[in-house]
Short mmCIF file of C-alpha atoms in Angstrom, two decimals:
data_model
loop_
_atom_site.label_atom_id
_atom_site.label_comp_id
_atom_site.label_asym_id
_atom_site.label_seq_id
_atom_site.Cartn_x
_atom_site.Cartn_y
_atom_site.Cartn_z
CA UNK A 24 0.00 0.00 0.00
CA UNK A 25 3.01 2.33 0.25
CA UNK A 26 3.18 2.60 -3.56
CA UNK A 27 0.79 5.10 -5.14
CA UNK A 28 2.09 5.67 -8.68
CA UNK A 29 3.57 3.96 -11.73
CA UNK A 30 6.63 5.93 -12.85
CA UNK A 31 7.68 5.41 -16.47
CA UNK A 32 10.71 6.28 -18.59
CA UNK A 33 11.27 5.89 -22.32
CA UNK A 34 14.47 5.25 -24.28
CA UNK A 35 14.61 8.91 -25.30
CA UNK A 36 14.29 10.20 -21.75
CA UNK A 37 10.58 11.00 -21.46
CA UNK A 38 9.06 10.33 -18.03
CA UNK A 39 5.50 10.04 -16.80
CA UNK A 40 3.72 9.29 -13.51
CA UNK A 41 0.20 7.87 -13.26
CA UNK A 42 -1.81 6.93 -10.13
CA UNK A 43 -2.03 3.16 -9.58
CA UNK A 44 -5.87 3.08 -9.35
CA UNK A 45 -6.02 3.93 -13.06
CA UNK A 46 -4.79 0.37 -13.74
CA UNK A 47 -7.34 -1.32 -11.46
CA UNK A 48 -9.54 -2.57 -14.30
CA UNK A 49 -7.57 -4.01 -17.21
CA UNK A 50 -9.60 -4.93 -20.29
CA UNK A 51 -8.89 -8.06 -22.36
CA UNK A 52 -7.22 -5.97 -25.05
CA UNK A 53 -5.24 -3.99 -22.46
CA UNK A 54 -5.07 -0.29 -21.67
CA UNK A 55 -3.01 2.58 -23.08
CA UNK A 56 -0.42 3.40 -20.40
CA UNK A 57 1.42 6.19 -22.25
CA UNK A 58 1.30 7.96 -25.61
CA UNK A 59 4.64 7.61 -27.38
CA UNK A 60 6.35 9.45 -30.21
CA UNK A 61 6.78 7.28 -33.31
CA UNK A 62 10.55 6.91 -32.75
CA UNK A 63 10.39 6.19 -29.00
CA UNK A 64 9.68 3.09 -26.89
CA UNK A 65 8.74 2.58 -23.25
CA UNK A 66 11.71 1.05 -21.46
CA UNK A 67 11.04 1.02 -17.69
CA UNK A 68 8.22 1.23 -15.19
CA UNK A 69 8.58 1.20 -11.41
CA UNK A 70 6.14 1.74 -8.53
CA UNK A 71 6.75 4.83 -6.39
CA UNK A 72 5.40 6.24 -3.13
CA UNK A 73 5.01 9.82 -4.36
CA UNK A 74 8.06 10.93 -2.36
CA UNK A 75 10.82 8.90 -4.04
CA UNK A 76 13.84 10.05 -6.06
CA UNK A 77 14.64 8.73 -9.53
CA UNK A 78 17.97 8.39 -11.33
CA UNK A 79 18.09 8.08 -15.11
CA UNK A 80 21.28 6.78 -16.75
CA UNK A 81 22.15 6.95 -20.47
CA UNK A 82 24.40 4.64 -22.48
CA UNK A 83 26.94 7.43 -23.04
CA UNK A 84 27.33 8.06 -19.34
CA UNK A 85 24.96 10.93 -18.65
CA UNK A 86 22.72 10.71 -15.59
CA UNK A 87 20.32 12.84 -13.60
CA UNK A 88 18.66 12.55 -10.20
CA UNK A 89 15.47 14.39 -9.30
CA UNK A 90 12.49 14.06 -6.98
CA UNK A 91 9.46 12.41 -8.48
CA UNK A 92 7.40 15.34 -7.18
CA UNK A 93 8.91 17.26 -10.12
CA UNK A 94 6.65 15.19 -12.39
CA UNK A 95 2.94 15.93 -12.05
CA UNK A 96 0.61 12.90 -12.09
CA UNK A 97 -1.28 12.51 -15.37
CA UNK A 98 -3.87 10.11 -16.75
CA UNK A 99 -2.97 6.93 -18.61
CA UNK A 100 -3.70 8.05 -22.15
CA UNK A 101 -1.28 11.01 -22.16
CA UNK A 102 2.28 11.80 -23.16
CA UNK A 103 5.05 12.37 -20.65
CA UNK A 104 7.55 15.17 -19.99
CA UNK A 105 11.31 15.38 -20.43
CA UNK A 106 13.22 13.61 -17.68
CA UNK A 107 16.74 13.98 -19.11
CA UNK A 108 18.06 15.99 -22.04
CA UNK A 109 20.08 13.61 -24.22
CA UNK A 110 22.74 14.46 -26.77
CA UNK A 111 22.31 13.19 -30.33
CA UNK A 112 22.25 9.38 -30.72
CA UNK A 113 22.29 8.81 -26.94
CA UNK A 114 19.59 6.75 -25.21
CA UNK A 115 18.50 5.79 -21.71
CA UNK A 116 19.69 2.40 -20.39
CA UNK A 117 18.22 2.46 -16.87
CA UNK A 118 15.61 4.05 -14.62
CA UNK A 119 16.27 3.64 -10.90
CA UNK A 120 13.73 4.53 -8.21
CA UNK A 121 15.17 5.30 -4.77
CA UNK A 122 13.25 5.31 -1.50
CA UNK A 123 14.35 6.81 1.80
CA UNK A 124 17.52 4.71 2.10
CA UNK A 125 20.60 5.52 0.04
CA UNK A 126 22.35 2.52 -1.55
CA UNK A 127 24.83 1.66 -4.30
CA UNK A 128 24.34 1.87 -8.06
CA UNK A 129 26.22 -0.68 -10.15
CA UNK A 130 27.14 0.23 -13.73
CA UNK A 131 28.30 -2.29 -16.35
CA UNK A 132 29.88 -1.30 -19.68
CA UNK A 133 30.07 -3.03 -23.07
CA UNK A 134 33.75 -3.96 -22.87
CA UNK A 135 33.43 -5.73 -19.53
CA UNK A 136 34.25 -2.89 -17.13
CA UNK A 137 32.10 -2.11 -14.14
CA UNK A 138 31.88 -0.41 -10.77
CA UNK A 139 29.60 0.49 -7.91
CA UNK A 140 28.94 4.09 -6.86
CA UNK A 141 27.07 5.34 -3.80
CA UNK A 142 23.78 6.94 -4.82
CA UNK A 143 24.49 9.87 -2.49
CA UNK A 144 27.09 10.94 -5.08
CA UNK A 145 24.18 12.11 -7.24
CA UNK A 146 22.84 15.46 -6.09
CA UNK A 147 19.20 16.27 -6.79
CA UNK A 148 18.62 18.52 -9.81
CA UNK A 149 15.64 19.85 -11.65
CA UNK A 150 13.98 17.49 -14.09
CA UNK A 151 14.89 17.79 -17.77
CA UNK A 152 18.57 18.79 -17.66
CA UNK A 153 21.65 17.02 -19.04
CA UNK A 154 22.67 15.99 -15.54
CA UNK A 155 26.12 14.73 -14.55
CA UNK A 156 28.46 11.91 -15.56
CA UNK A 157 27.58 8.49 -14.18
CA UNK A 158 30.87 7.12 -15.54
CA UNK A 159 33.78 8.02 -17.78
CA UNK A 160 32.70 6.42 -21.06
CA UNK A 161 35.53 5.94 -23.60
CA UNK A 162 36.48 3.67 -26.46
CA UNK A 163 38.19 1.43 -23.91
CA UNK A 164 35.05 1.00 -21.79
CA UNK A 165 32.39 0.95 -24.46
CA UNK A 166 28.94 2.35 -23.75
CA UNK A 167 26.99 1.59 -20.57
CA UNK A 168 24.87 -1.56 -20.84
CA UNK A 169 22.90 -1.28 -17.62
CA UNK A 170 22.74 0.33 -14.20
CA UNK A 171 21.13 -1.43 -11.23
CA UNK A 172 20.61 -0.75 -7.55
CA UNK A 173 22.53 -3.12 -5.27
CA UNK A 174 20.79 -3.73 -1.95
CA UNK A 175 22.00 -5.69 1.09
CA UNK A 176 20.40 -8.94 -0.12
CA UNK A 177 22.31 -8.96 -3.39
CA UNK A 178 25.69 -10.70 -3.41
CA UNK A 179 26.20 -12.08 -6.93
CA UNK A 180 26.76 -10.42 -10.31
CA UNK A 181 25.82 -12.31 -13.50
CA UNK A 182 27.23 -11.14 -16.85
CA UNK A 183 26.24 -12.45 -20.29
CA UNK A 184 28.13 -11.71 -23.53
CA UNK A 185 26.96 -11.25 -27.11
CA UNK A 186 28.57 -14.62 -27.95
CA UNK A 187 26.79 -16.55 -25.22
CA UNK A 188 29.45 -16.54 -22.51
CA UNK A 189 28.09 -16.27 -18.97
CA UNK A 190 30.03 -15.62 -15.79
CA UNK A 191 29.11 -15.18 -12.13
CA UNK A 192 31.14 -13.35 -9.53
CA UNK A 193 30.88 -12.14 -5.97
CA UNK A 194 29.69 -8.54 -5.80
CA UNK A 195 32.52 -7.88 -3.36
CA UNK A 196 34.86 -8.09 -6.36
CA UNK A 197 33.21 -5.00 -7.87
CA UNK A 198 34.88 -1.90 -6.34
CA UNK A 199 32.99 1.14 -5.07
CA UNK A 200 34.30 4.16 -6.99
CA UNK A 201 33.38 7.78 -7.70
CA UNK A 202 30.93 8.78 -10.45
CA UNK A 203 33.49 10.10 -12.95
CA UNK A 204 35.61 6.91 -13.04
CA UNK A 205 35.75 4.14 -15.66
CA UNK A 206 35.54 1.11 -13.40
CA UNK A 207 37.62 -2.06 -13.51
CA UNK A 208 37.65 -5.08 -15.84
CA UNK A 209 35.13 -7.67 -14.70
CA UNK A 210 34.80 -9.77 -17.86
CA UNK A 211 37.32 -10.35 -20.64
CA UNK A 212 35.76 -11.26 -23.97
CA UNK A 213 37.09 -12.51 -27.28
CA UNK A 214 37.63 -10.18 -30.21
CA UNK A 215 34.37 -8.49 -31.15
CA UNK A 216 32.61 -9.82 -28.04
CA UNK A 217 30.76 -7.39 -25.76
CA UNK A 218 28.64 -7.57 -22.63
CA UNK A 219 25.01 -8.01 -23.67
CA UNK A 220 23.33 -7.97 -20.25
CA UNK A 221 24.06 -7.96 -16.53
CA UNK A 222 22.07 -8.38 -13.35
CA UNK A 223 22.56 -8.82 -9.61
CA UNK A 224 20.96 -11.62 -7.60
CA UNK A 225 20.97 -13.00 -4.06
CA UNK A 226 22.53 -16.29 -2.96
CA UNK A 227 19.06 -17.76 -2.52
CA UNK A 228 18.10 -16.94 -6.11
CA UNK A 229 21.43 -18.35 -7.30
CA UNK A 230 20.82 -21.62 -5.45
CA UNK A 231 17.35 -21.98 -6.95
#
């Protein structure tokens, strides 16, 4: 009952917040949750309390943190507003919703580098700006693949490559660094191989 809204973010950085009761009665053919531009897609949805913060991260290393109160609630069948201003050919890779407790944000890059950064390193800004660097993205690192919150229950990182290689490692092996850093090598791939996806899990999930 603590969650009151569905907070959405598209690949091009548009955000929208809609009260949960608007999804109480789903028809057989579904409901329109958001109106999208023809070149955009809905990438993430997370439940929020109305008082949470959100962090948006782009594949080229831009990020922004703002209070969800900066986004007015709107009905389902409407467009959103700008959450982050992206440079040309950039796109969002993650939407993170943060409650009252600060935690760590893990970032994984195409060429196998990664790091954790304390979320308190992101200062709140106004919605719609270019934000700050989440990581130093270079030709060596490749673009950011994903960013995920790491809570106390999570202890394992799983990485999958574009050529089907999968590795697991202890999250303790991933260092906690500042925002502007590149990270360290977590996965070494063959020529032309990149990280396709990454996620964090708990020991219980790993055992199952």
